[in-house]
Amino acid sequence: MLDQDKIKKAVTSIIESIGEDPNREGLIDTPKRVAEMYAELFAGLGVDPTEELKVGYELGHREMVIIRDIPFYSMCEHHLLPFYGTVDIGYIPGMNGRVVGISKLARVVEIVARRPQIQERLTTEIADTIMEGMSPSGVVVVVQAQHLCMIMRGVEKPGSSIVTSAIRGAFMARPETRMEFLSLLKNK
């Protein structure tokens, strides 16, 4: 579990290490604020996102379901700087036609994003969670994000974005199904 006292001490040490006074008026509560922020930003640690998918409805629906533009915020595990963007998810219910409430998919994204991450793993974990938790015929996940570690440091390339995808089941096996999903995404 997240240890806020350790985070406060570490942040105090960082403030001192950059040559600042941790007792200066503007910085005195910074260690506490950072510890509270980290508790929020990493709230997905130790949480099983498949739990969100346990409640569903067997409606007999066998056609593609798409949710687009789910916003997310995550922390790059390499620099502890934010990356953020949107997630598009498409799935085809399994033979039983089981669907879940759309908010459940957004909740899966939130849980997986609230961990130290890299975008490629985030994409894969969302797809694998949906496959495991819903047993659909197929799932596709597309993540588009901007990374502050690329924008404000290093190569400093504002406006650049990274796109990753994870394709499972029917979307992998049937190119026409994959193309249908992509064409529906273009019609935003």
Short mmCIF file of C-alpha atoms in Angstrom, two decimals:
data_model
loop_
_atom_site.label_atom_id
_atom_site.label_comp_id
_atom_site.label_asym_id
_atom_site.label_seq_id
_atom_site.Cartn_x
_atom_site.Cartn_y
_atom_site.Cartn_z
CA MET A 1 0.00 0.00 0.00
CA LEU A 2 1.07 3.56 -0.58
CA ASP A 3 3.14 4.96 2.30
CA GLN A 4 2.42 8.70 2.45
CA ASP A 5 4.97 9.32 5.20
CA LYS A 6 7.78 7.90 3.03
CA ILE A 7 6.61 10.04 0.11
CA LYS A 8 6.62 13.18 2.29
CA LYS A 9 10.19 12.46 3.42
CA ALA A 10 11.31 11.76 -0.14
CA VAL A 11 9.74 14.97 -1.47
CA THR A 12 11.34 16.96 1.33
CA SER A 13 14.68 15.43 0.33
CA ILE A 14 14.09 16.33 -3.34
CA ILE A 15 13.24 19.93 -2.39
CA GLU A 16 16.47 20.13 -0.39
CA SER A 17 18.44 18.43 -3.17
CA ILE A 18 17.47 21.06 -5.75
CA GLY A 19 18.70 23.78 -3.39
CA GLU A 20 15.33 24.96 -2.06
CA ASP A 21 14.20 25.42 1.51
CA PRO A 22 11.40 22.96 2.39
CA ASN A 23 10.32 25.35 5.15
CA ARG A 24 9.74 28.24 2.74
CA GLU A 25 6.11 29.41 2.81
CA GLY A 26 5.26 28.16 -0.69
CA LEU A 27 6.91 24.77 -0.14
CA ILE A 28 6.08 23.93 3.46
CA ASP A 29 2.98 21.86 2.60
CA THR A 30 4.31 20.54 -0.72
CA PRO A 31 5.42 17.12 0.64
CA LYS A 32 1.91 16.56 2.05
CA ARG A 33 0.23 17.69 -1.18
CA VAL A 34 2.46 15.45 -3.29
CA ALA A 35 1.78 12.44 -1.04
CA GLU A 36 -1.98 13.03 -1.31
CA MET A 37 -1.68 13.47 -5.08
CA TYR A 38 0.27 10.22 -5.44
CA ALA A 39 -2.41 8.37 -3.46
CA GLU A 40 -4.91 9.60 -6.06
CA LEU A 41 -2.70 9.09 -9.13
CA PHE A 42 -1.73 5.53 -8.18
CA ALA A 43 -5.12 4.43 -6.83
CA GLY A 44 -5.19 1.61 -9.41
CA LEU A 45 -2.38 -0.29 -7.70
CA GLY A 46 -3.69 -3.43 -6.05
CA VAL A 47 -7.11 -3.10 -7.69
CA ASP A 48 -8.36 -5.86 -10.02
CA PRO A 49 -10.05 -4.14 -12.99
CA THR A 50 -11.86 -7.34 -14.01
CA GLU A 51 -14.08 -6.85 -10.95
CA GLU A 52 -15.70 -3.94 -12.82
CA LEU A 53 -16.87 -6.32 -15.54
CA LYS A 54 -18.63 -8.87 -13.33
CA VAL A 55 -22.02 -7.19 -13.60
CA GLY A 56 -23.35 -7.48 -17.12
CA TYR A 57 -26.47 -8.19 -19.11
CA GLU A 58 -27.09 -11.18 -21.36
CA LEU A 59 -29.07 -9.37 -24.02
CA GLY A 60 -28.22 -11.62 -26.93
CA HIS A 61 -26.49 -8.67 -28.63
CA ARG A 62 -23.88 -10.01 -31.05
CA GLU A 63 -22.87 -6.86 -32.92
CA MET A 64 -19.93 -4.54 -32.33
CA VAL A 65 -20.06 -2.15 -29.38
CA ILE A 66 -17.73 0.88 -29.46
CA ILE A 67 -16.96 3.49 -26.85
CA ARG A 68 -14.78 6.32 -28.12
CA ASP A 69 -12.70 9.07 -26.59
CA ILE A 70 -12.47 7.83 -23.00
CA PRO A 71 -10.10 10.36 -21.41
CA PHE A 72 -7.31 9.09 -19.19
CA TYR A 73 -4.34 10.41 -17.24
CA SER A 74 -1.41 8.23 -16.24
CA MET A 75 2.16 8.52 -14.99
CA CYS A 76 5.12 7.41 -17.08
CA GLU A 77 7.05 4.91 -15.01
CA HIS A 78 10.34 6.05 -16.53
CA HIS A 79 10.19 9.71 -15.48
CA LEU A 80 7.15 9.96 -13.19
CA LEU A 81 5.73 12.57 -15.53
CA PRO A 82 2.14 12.47 -16.79
CA PHE A 83 0.94 11.17 -20.10
CA TYR A 84 -2.65 11.64 -21.11
CA GLY A 85 -5.03 11.11 -23.95
CA THR A 86 -7.99 9.02 -25.04
CA VAL A 87 -8.89 5.36 -25.34
CA ASP A 88 -11.20 3.85 -27.96
CA ILE A 89 -12.59 0.38 -27.23
CA GLY A 90 -14.55 -1.92 -29.49
CA TYR A 91 -15.80 -5.36 -28.56
CA ILE A 92 -18.06 -8.03 -29.99
CA PRO A 93 -20.02 -9.86 -27.29
CA GLY A 94 -19.45 -13.59 -26.94
CA MET A 95 -21.98 -16.25 -27.92
CA ASN A 96 -24.17 -15.40 -24.91
CA GLY A 97 -24.50 -11.79 -26.08
CA ARG A 98 -23.28 -10.46 -22.73
CA VAL A 99 -22.67 -6.71 -22.56
CA VAL A 100 -21.62 -4.46 -19.68
CA GLY A 101 -22.56 -0.93 -18.80
CA ILE A 102 -20.39 1.47 -20.77
CA SER A 103 -19.24 3.16 -17.56
CA LYS A 104 -17.64 -0.16 -16.56
CA LEU A 105 -15.28 0.03 -19.54
CA ALA A 106 -14.36 3.61 -18.63
CA ARG A 107 -13.71 2.40 -15.07
CA VAL A 108 -11.35 -0.33 -16.38
CA VAL A 109 -9.40 2.38 -18.24
CA GLU A 110 -9.20 4.49 -15.08
CA ILE A 111 -7.99 1.65 -12.87
CA VAL A 112 -5.30 0.52 -15.31
CA ALA A 113 -4.17 4.10 -15.97
CA ARG A 114 -3.79 4.88 -12.26
CA ARG A 115 -0.56 2.91 -11.95
CA PRO A 116 3.00 3.67 -13.00
CA GLN A 117 2.68 2.82 -16.69
CA ILE A 118 3.99 2.84 -20.19
CA GLN A 119 1.46 3.32 -22.96
CA GLU A 120 2.08 -0.04 -24.60
CA ARG A 121 1.34 -1.92 -21.36
CA LEU A 122 -1.69 0.27 -20.64
CA THR A 123 -3.15 -0.67 -24.03
CA THR A 124 -2.44 -4.38 -23.57
CA GLU A 125 -3.79 -4.49 -20.01
CA ILE A 126 -7.07 -2.87 -21.02
CA ALA A 127 -7.58 -5.36 -23.87
CA ASP A 128 -6.60 -8.36 -21.73
CA THR A 129 -8.86 -7.23 -18.87
CA ILE A 130 -11.85 -7.01 -21.21
CA MET A 131 -11.08 -10.42 -22.73
CA GLU A 132 -10.74 -12.00 -19.29
CA GLY A 133 -13.64 -10.20 -17.64
CA MET A 134 -16.23 -10.44 -20.42
CA SER A 135 -15.14 -13.31 -22.71
CA PRO A 136 -16.15 -11.41 -25.84
CA SER A 137 -15.61 -12.76 -29.35
CA GLY A 138 -13.06 -10.00 -29.80
CA VAL A 139 -11.78 -6.70 -28.53
CA VAL A 140 -9.72 -3.86 -29.96
CA VAL A 141 -8.22 -1.02 -27.95
CA VAL A 142 -6.62 2.09 -29.43
CA VAL A 143 -4.83 4.58 -27.19
CA GLN A 144 -3.64 7.99 -28.34
CA ALA A 145 -1.61 10.03 -25.87
CA GLN A 146 0.75 12.90 -25.33
CA HIS A 147 3.70 12.36 -23.02
CA LEU A 148 5.12 15.21 -20.95
CA CYS A 149 8.43 13.35 -20.82
CA MET A 150 8.64 14.00 -24.59
CA ILE A 151 7.06 17.45 -24.55
CA MET A 152 8.76 19.31 -21.71
CA ARG A 153 12.13 17.51 -21.46
CA GLY A 154 14.43 15.41 -23.60
CA VAL A 155 13.52 15.87 -27.27
CA GLU A 156 10.96 18.60 -26.39
CA LYS A 157 8.43 17.88 -29.16
CA PRO A 158 5.10 19.49 -28.23
CA GLY A 159 2.17 18.33 -30.32
CA SER A 160 3.57 14.85 -30.87
CA SER A 161 1.33 11.96 -29.95
CA ILE A 162 1.79 8.23 -29.60
CA VAL A 163 -0.81 5.74 -30.88
CA THR A 164 -0.88 2.12 -29.69
CA SER A 165 -3.33 -0.69 -30.30
CA ALA A 166 -4.15 -4.13 -28.95
CA ILE A 167 -6.26 -6.50 -31.03
CA ARG A 168 -7.78 -9.74 -29.77
CA GLY A 169 -10.09 -12.49 -31.04
CA ALA A 170 -12.44 -11.72 -33.95
CA PHE A 171 -10.73 -8.40 -34.64
CA MET A 172 -7.45 -10.24 -35.17
CA ALA A 173 -8.93 -13.16 -37.10
CA ARG A 174 -11.18 -11.16 -39.43
CA PRO A 175 -9.62 -8.17 -41.22
CA GLU A 176 -13.07 -6.96 -42.32
CA THR A 177 -14.15 -6.70 -38.67
CA ARG A 178 -11.02 -4.74 -37.84
CA MET A 179 -11.67 -2.44 -40.83
CA GLU A 180 -15.28 -1.87 -39.73
CA PHE A 181 -14.03 -0.74 -36.31
CA LEU A 182 -11.46 1.60 -37.87
CA SER A 183 -13.98 3.07 -40.29
CA LEU A 184 -16.40 3.75 -37.43
CA LEU A 185 -13.61 5.52 -35.52
CA LYS A 186 -12.99 7.79 -38.51
CA ASN A 187 -16.62 8.96 -38.38
CA LYS A 188 -16.14 10.80 -35.09
#
